[in-house]
Short mmCIF file of C-alpha atoms and ligand atoms in Angstrom, two decimals:
data_model
loop_
_atom_site.label_atom_id
_atom_site.label_comp_id
_atom_site.label_asym_id
_atom_site.label_seq_id
_atom_site.Cartn_x
_atom_site.Cartn_y
_atom_site.Cartn_z
CA UNK A 1 66.29 40.12 135.34
CA UNK A 2 64.61 41.89 132.41
CA UNK A 3 62.27 40.40 129.81
CA UNK A 4 63.39 40.14 126.17
CA UNK A 5 61.42 43.24 125.11
CA UNK A 6 62.94 45.23 127.94
CA UNK A 7 66.41 44.10 126.94
CA UNK A 8 65.96 45.32 123.36
CA UNK A 9 64.61 48.64 124.68
CA UNK A 10 67.41 48.96 127.23
CA UNK A 11 70.02 48.23 124.57
CA UNK A 12 68.61 50.98 122.41
CA UNK A 13 68.71 53.37 125.34
CA UNK A 14 72.34 52.48 126.13
CA UNK A 15 73.33 52.91 122.47
CA UNK A 16 71.65 56.34 122.59
CA UNK A 17 73.60 57.29 125.71
CA UNK A 18 76.82 56.28 123.95
CA UNK A 19 75.89 58.28 120.86
CA UNK A 20 75.07 61.39 122.88
CA UNK A 21 78.28 61.11 124.90
CA UNK A 22 80.30 60.64 121.72
CA UNK A 23 78.71 63.69 120.15
CA UNK A 24 79.37 65.79 123.25
CA UNK A 25 83.03 64.72 123.11
CA UNK A 26 83.26 65.40 119.35
CA UNK A 27 84.11 61.77 118.74
CA UNK A 28 82.74 59.45 116.04
CA UNK A 29 80.17 57.12 117.60
CA UNK A 30 81.79 54.10 115.97
CA UNK A 31 85.00 54.76 117.93
CA UNK A 32 83.22 53.34 120.99
CA UNK A 33 82.33 49.65 121.29
CA UNK A 34 79.62 48.34 123.59
CA UNK A 35 80.43 45.24 125.62
CA UNK A 36 77.26 43.74 127.12
CA UNK A 37 78.16 42.38 130.55
CA UNK A 38 76.05 39.24 130.95
CA UNK A 39 77.56 37.80 134.16
CA UNK A 40 74.86 36.27 136.40
CA UNK A 41 72.30 36.76 133.62
CA UNK A 42 70.57 33.89 131.84
CA UNK A 43 71.21 32.34 128.44
CA UNK A 44 67.76 33.66 127.46
CA UNK A 45 68.82 37.20 128.34
CA UNK A 46 71.92 36.85 126.15
CA UNK A 47 69.70 35.48 123.38
CA UNK A 48 67.46 38.55 123.60
CA UNK A 49 70.46 40.88 123.32
CA UNK A 50 71.80 38.85 120.38
CA UNK A 51 68.46 39.20 118.60
CA UNK A 52 68.71 42.95 119.17
CA UNK A 53 72.04 43.03 117.34
CA UNK A 54 74.55 42.81 120.21
CA UNK A 55 77.62 40.64 119.45
CA UNK A 56 80.20 41.22 122.23
CA UNK A 57 79.48 39.82 125.71
CA UNK A 58 81.48 40.05 128.92
CA UNK A 59 81.59 37.34 131.59
CA UNK A 60 83.32 37.25 134.99
CA UNK A 61 83.11 33.63 136.11
CA UNK A 62 84.71 30.88 134.03
CA UNK A 63 82.40 27.94 134.82
CA UNK A 64 79.28 30.02 134.30
CA UNK A 65 80.64 31.35 131.01
CA UNK A 66 81.58 27.91 129.69
CA UNK A 67 78.04 26.64 130.37
CA UNK A 68 76.58 29.60 128.46
CA UNK A 69 78.97 29.07 125.55
CA UNK A 70 77.85 25.45 125.30
CA UNK A 71 74.18 26.44 125.46
CA UNK A 72 74.60 29.12 122.79
CA UNK A 73 76.57 26.79 120.54
CA UNK A 74 77.30 28.28 117.17
CA UNK A 75 75.98 31.79 117.86
CA UNK A 76 78.32 34.43 116.45
CA UNK A 77 79.50 35.90 119.75
CA UNK A 78 82.74 37.60 120.74
CA UNK A 79 83.42 36.54 124.37
CA UNK A 80 85.31 38.83 126.74
CA UNK A 81 86.61 37.68 130.12
CA UNK A 82 86.40 40.61 132.55
CA UNK A 83 86.52 38.91 135.97
CA UNK A 84 89.37 38.45 138.42
CA UNK A 85 91.91 36.10 136.88
CA UNK A 86 93.54 33.28 138.86
CA UNK A 87 96.16 30.83 137.69
CA UNK A 88 93.78 27.84 137.89
CA UNK A 89 91.45 29.64 135.43
CA UNK A 90 93.92 30.67 132.74
CA UNK A 91 93.68 27.48 130.68
CA UNK A 92 89.89 27.63 130.36
CA UNK A 93 90.04 31.35 129.60
CA UNK A 94 92.81 30.95 127.00
CA UNK A 95 90.86 28.18 125.26
CA UNK A 96 87.38 29.68 125.25
CA UNK A 97 87.58 33.48 125.15
CA UNK A 98 88.47 36.05 122.47
CA UNK A 99 89.49 38.78 124.91
CA UNK A 100 90.74 39.20 128.49
CA UNK A 101 90.40 42.60 130.19
CA UNK A 102 91.76 41.71 133.62
CA UNK A 103 95.41 40.83 133.08
CA UNK A 104 97.42 42.18 136.00
CA UNK A 105 100.43 39.88 136.51
CA UNK A 106 103.27 38.57 134.38
CA UNK A 107 102.77 34.97 135.59
CA UNK A 108 99.18 35.05 134.31
CA UNK A 109 100.26 36.59 130.99
CA UNK A 110 102.80 33.81 130.52
CA UNK A 111 100.25 31.11 131.29
CA UNK A 112 97.61 32.60 128.96
CA UNK A 113 100.17 32.87 126.16
CA UNK A 114 101.38 29.30 126.62
CA UNK A 115 97.84 27.90 126.95
CA UNK A 116 96.34 29.73 123.97
CA UNK A 117 95.54 27.02 121.39
CA UNK A 118 97.91 27.40 118.39
CA UNK A 119 95.04 27.16 115.91
CA UNK A 120 93.40 30.29 117.33
CA UNK A 121 94.53 33.89 116.80
CA UNK A 122 96.49 35.38 119.72
CA UNK A 123 94.30 36.23 122.71
CA UNK A 124 93.39 39.93 122.83
CA UNK A 125 94.38 41.36 126.21
CA UNK A 126 93.97 44.56 128.16
CA UNK A 127 96.06 45.17 131.25
CA UNK A 128 93.92 46.17 134.22
CA UNK A 129 95.20 49.21 136.11
CA UNK A 130 94.27 49.84 139.74
CA UNK A 131 93.73 53.51 138.98
CA UNK A 132 92.05 54.42 142.27
CA UNK A 133 94.84 52.75 144.25
CA UNK A 134 92.44 50.60 146.25
CA UNK A 135 94.32 48.07 148.36
CA UNK A 136 91.67 45.38 147.94
CA UNK A 137 91.26 45.72 144.18
CA UNK A 138 92.86 43.80 141.35
CA UNK A 139 94.89 45.59 138.74
CA UNK A 140 98.53 46.50 138.38
CA UNK A 141 99.73 49.71 140.03
CA UNK A 142 100.49 52.68 137.80
CA UNK A 143 104.14 52.33 138.82
CA UNK A 144 104.35 48.68 137.75
CA UNK A 145 102.41 49.13 134.49
CA UNK A 146 105.35 49.90 132.14
CA UNK A 147 107.22 46.74 133.08
CA UNK A 148 104.16 44.49 132.73
CA UNK A 149 103.32 46.00 129.32
CA UNK A 150 106.88 45.47 128.11
CA UNK A 151 106.80 41.83 129.20
CA UNK A 152 103.29 41.07 127.90
CA UNK A 153 103.89 42.71 124.53
CA UNK A 154 106.44 40.08 123.46
CA UNK A 155 104.43 36.98 124.38
CA UNK A 156 103.46 35.13 121.17
CA UNK A 157 100.06 33.89 122.34
CA UNK A 158 98.85 37.37 123.28
CA UNK A 159 97.84 40.44 121.30
CA UNK A 160 98.26 43.39 123.63
CA UNK A 161 95.32 45.70 122.88
CA UNK A 162 95.08 48.21 125.70
CA UNK A 163 94.24 49.18 129.25
CA UNK A 164 91.24 48.54 131.47
CA UNK A 165 90.11 50.16 134.72
CA UNK A 166 87.29 50.00 137.24
CA UNK A 167 87.56 53.27 139.18
CA UNK A 168 86.07 53.44 142.62
CA UNK A 169 82.29 53.99 142.19
CA UNK A 170 81.52 57.69 142.30
CA UNK A 171 77.83 58.60 142.01
CA UNK A 172 78.51 62.29 141.53
CA UNK A 173 79.21 62.82 137.81
CA UNK A 174 81.68 65.65 138.25
CA UNK A 175 83.87 63.40 140.42
CA UNK A 176 83.87 60.57 137.86
CA UNK A 177 86.11 62.34 135.39
CA UNK A 178 89.44 62.44 137.21
CA UNK A 179 90.37 58.72 137.26
CA UNK A 180 89.21 58.27 133.66
CA UNK A 181 91.32 61.24 132.63
CA UNK A 182 94.36 59.72 134.33
CA UNK A 183 93.74 56.46 132.45
CA UNK A 184 93.60 58.40 129.19
CA UNK A 185 96.92 60.04 129.98
CA UNK A 186 98.52 56.67 130.79
CA UNK A 187 97.12 55.24 127.55
CA UNK A 188 98.56 58.11 125.49
CA UNK A 189 101.90 57.92 127.31
CA UNK A 190 102.24 54.21 126.59
CA UNK A 191 101.42 54.77 122.94
CA UNK A 192 104.09 57.47 122.65
CA UNK A 193 106.49 54.79 123.94
CA UNK A 194 105.74 52.67 120.91
CA UNK A 195 102.89 50.38 121.92
CA UNK A 196 100.06 50.28 119.40
CA UNK A 197 97.28 50.20 121.97
CA UNK A 198 93.82 50.72 120.46
CA UNK A 199 91.54 49.82 123.37
CA UNK A 200 90.75 51.84 126.47
CA UNK A 201 88.22 49.70 128.36
CA UNK A 202 86.42 51.82 130.96
CA UNK A 203 82.94 53.02 131.85
CA UNK A 204 79.98 51.00 133.16
CA UNK A 205 76.22 51.58 133.57
CA UNK A 206 76.68 54.44 136.02
CA UNK A 207 79.60 56.32 134.51
CA UNK A 208 79.88 55.58 130.81
CA UNK A 209 79.42 59.26 129.84
CA UNK A 210 82.43 60.35 131.89
CA UNK A 211 84.50 57.48 130.48
CA UNK A 212 83.62 58.41 126.89
CA UNK A 213 84.41 62.07 127.55
CA UNK A 214 87.90 60.95 128.63
CA UNK A 215 88.43 58.71 125.59
CA UNK A 216 87.07 55.23 126.39
CA UNK A 217 86.94 53.05 123.25
CA UNK A 218 84.99 50.25 124.92
CA UNK A 219 82.37 50.54 127.66
CA UNK A 220 81.31 47.51 129.72
CA UNK A 221 77.60 47.74 130.53
CA UNK A 222 75.58 45.22 132.54
CA UNK A 223 72.63 46.41 134.62
CA UNK A 224 71.57 49.19 132.23
CA UNK A 225 70.99 46.47 129.61
CA UNK A 226 69.91 43.40 131.58
CA UNK A 227 68.52 44.82 134.80
CA UNK A 228 69.71 43.88 138.25
CA UNK A 229 71.70 40.70 138.79
CA UNK A 230 69.65 39.46 141.75
C1 LIG B 301 79.88 43.73 136.42
C2 LIG B 301 80.93 44.47 135.68
C3 LIG B 301 80.60 45.51 134.79
C4 LIG B 301 79.18 45.99 134.54
O1 LIG B 301 78.73 46.75 135.60
P1 LIG B 301 77.28 47.47 135.55
O2 LIG B 301 77.35 48.47 136.64
O3 LIG B 301 76.27 46.39 135.78
O4 LIG B 301 77.14 48.08 134.21
C5 LIG B 301 81.63 46.12 134.10
N1 LIG B 301 82.92 45.74 134.26
C6 LIG B 301 83.27 44.75 135.10
C7 LIG B 301 84.70 44.40 135.23
C8 LIG B 301 82.30 44.10 135.85
O5 LIG B 301 82.67 43.13 136.69
#
């Protein structure tokens, strides 16, 4: 884990990477949001990032996230759930989070919609696409995406915002582009079909430049901000 000073420095460096990638892609820098992935990082580490101006945080494990939310109390944080979603977790997620990036099944969409407290705005959701076609990975297949989008779009407790992907890790930059490009094409195709999707959630510490080149509007960055998770 990194010290507070390191976290502020790392955040600046990540924001610079985003700005350079945006410029290279001829995109406005404010068209790309930074989600700080704080899973398995301490409350103190989140506090350091907050002090450095970061507002959106991503968590993968419900119990861990709920404990952090309690500890951080009234801090002005936008919480994003990015971990694998299971039916026994939907209630806690629907009650405590502002966003979910990992929706990949109709049954989960229905539960989240039903369990979203009526006094809160609809839950922002991205549908996760298994873009690399990995058998072991979560995410809806490209083939099944249109049906899930159609079904999720009409649920009253959800606000369908976009698509999310975690392509197979690819250390070689020139090989990172292809899956991101396919996600961009899917995103555009779905918008031509009438969805008003505004969020393309893709790109992490090791591949955010390639994701931004392809059109990512939100990058999810953990280790480049907080250091290793061990
Ligand atoms: C952990 C995680 C990240 C952040 O990964 P880093 O390589 O640490 O930047 C992004 N997205 C998801 C879904 C994750 O689980």
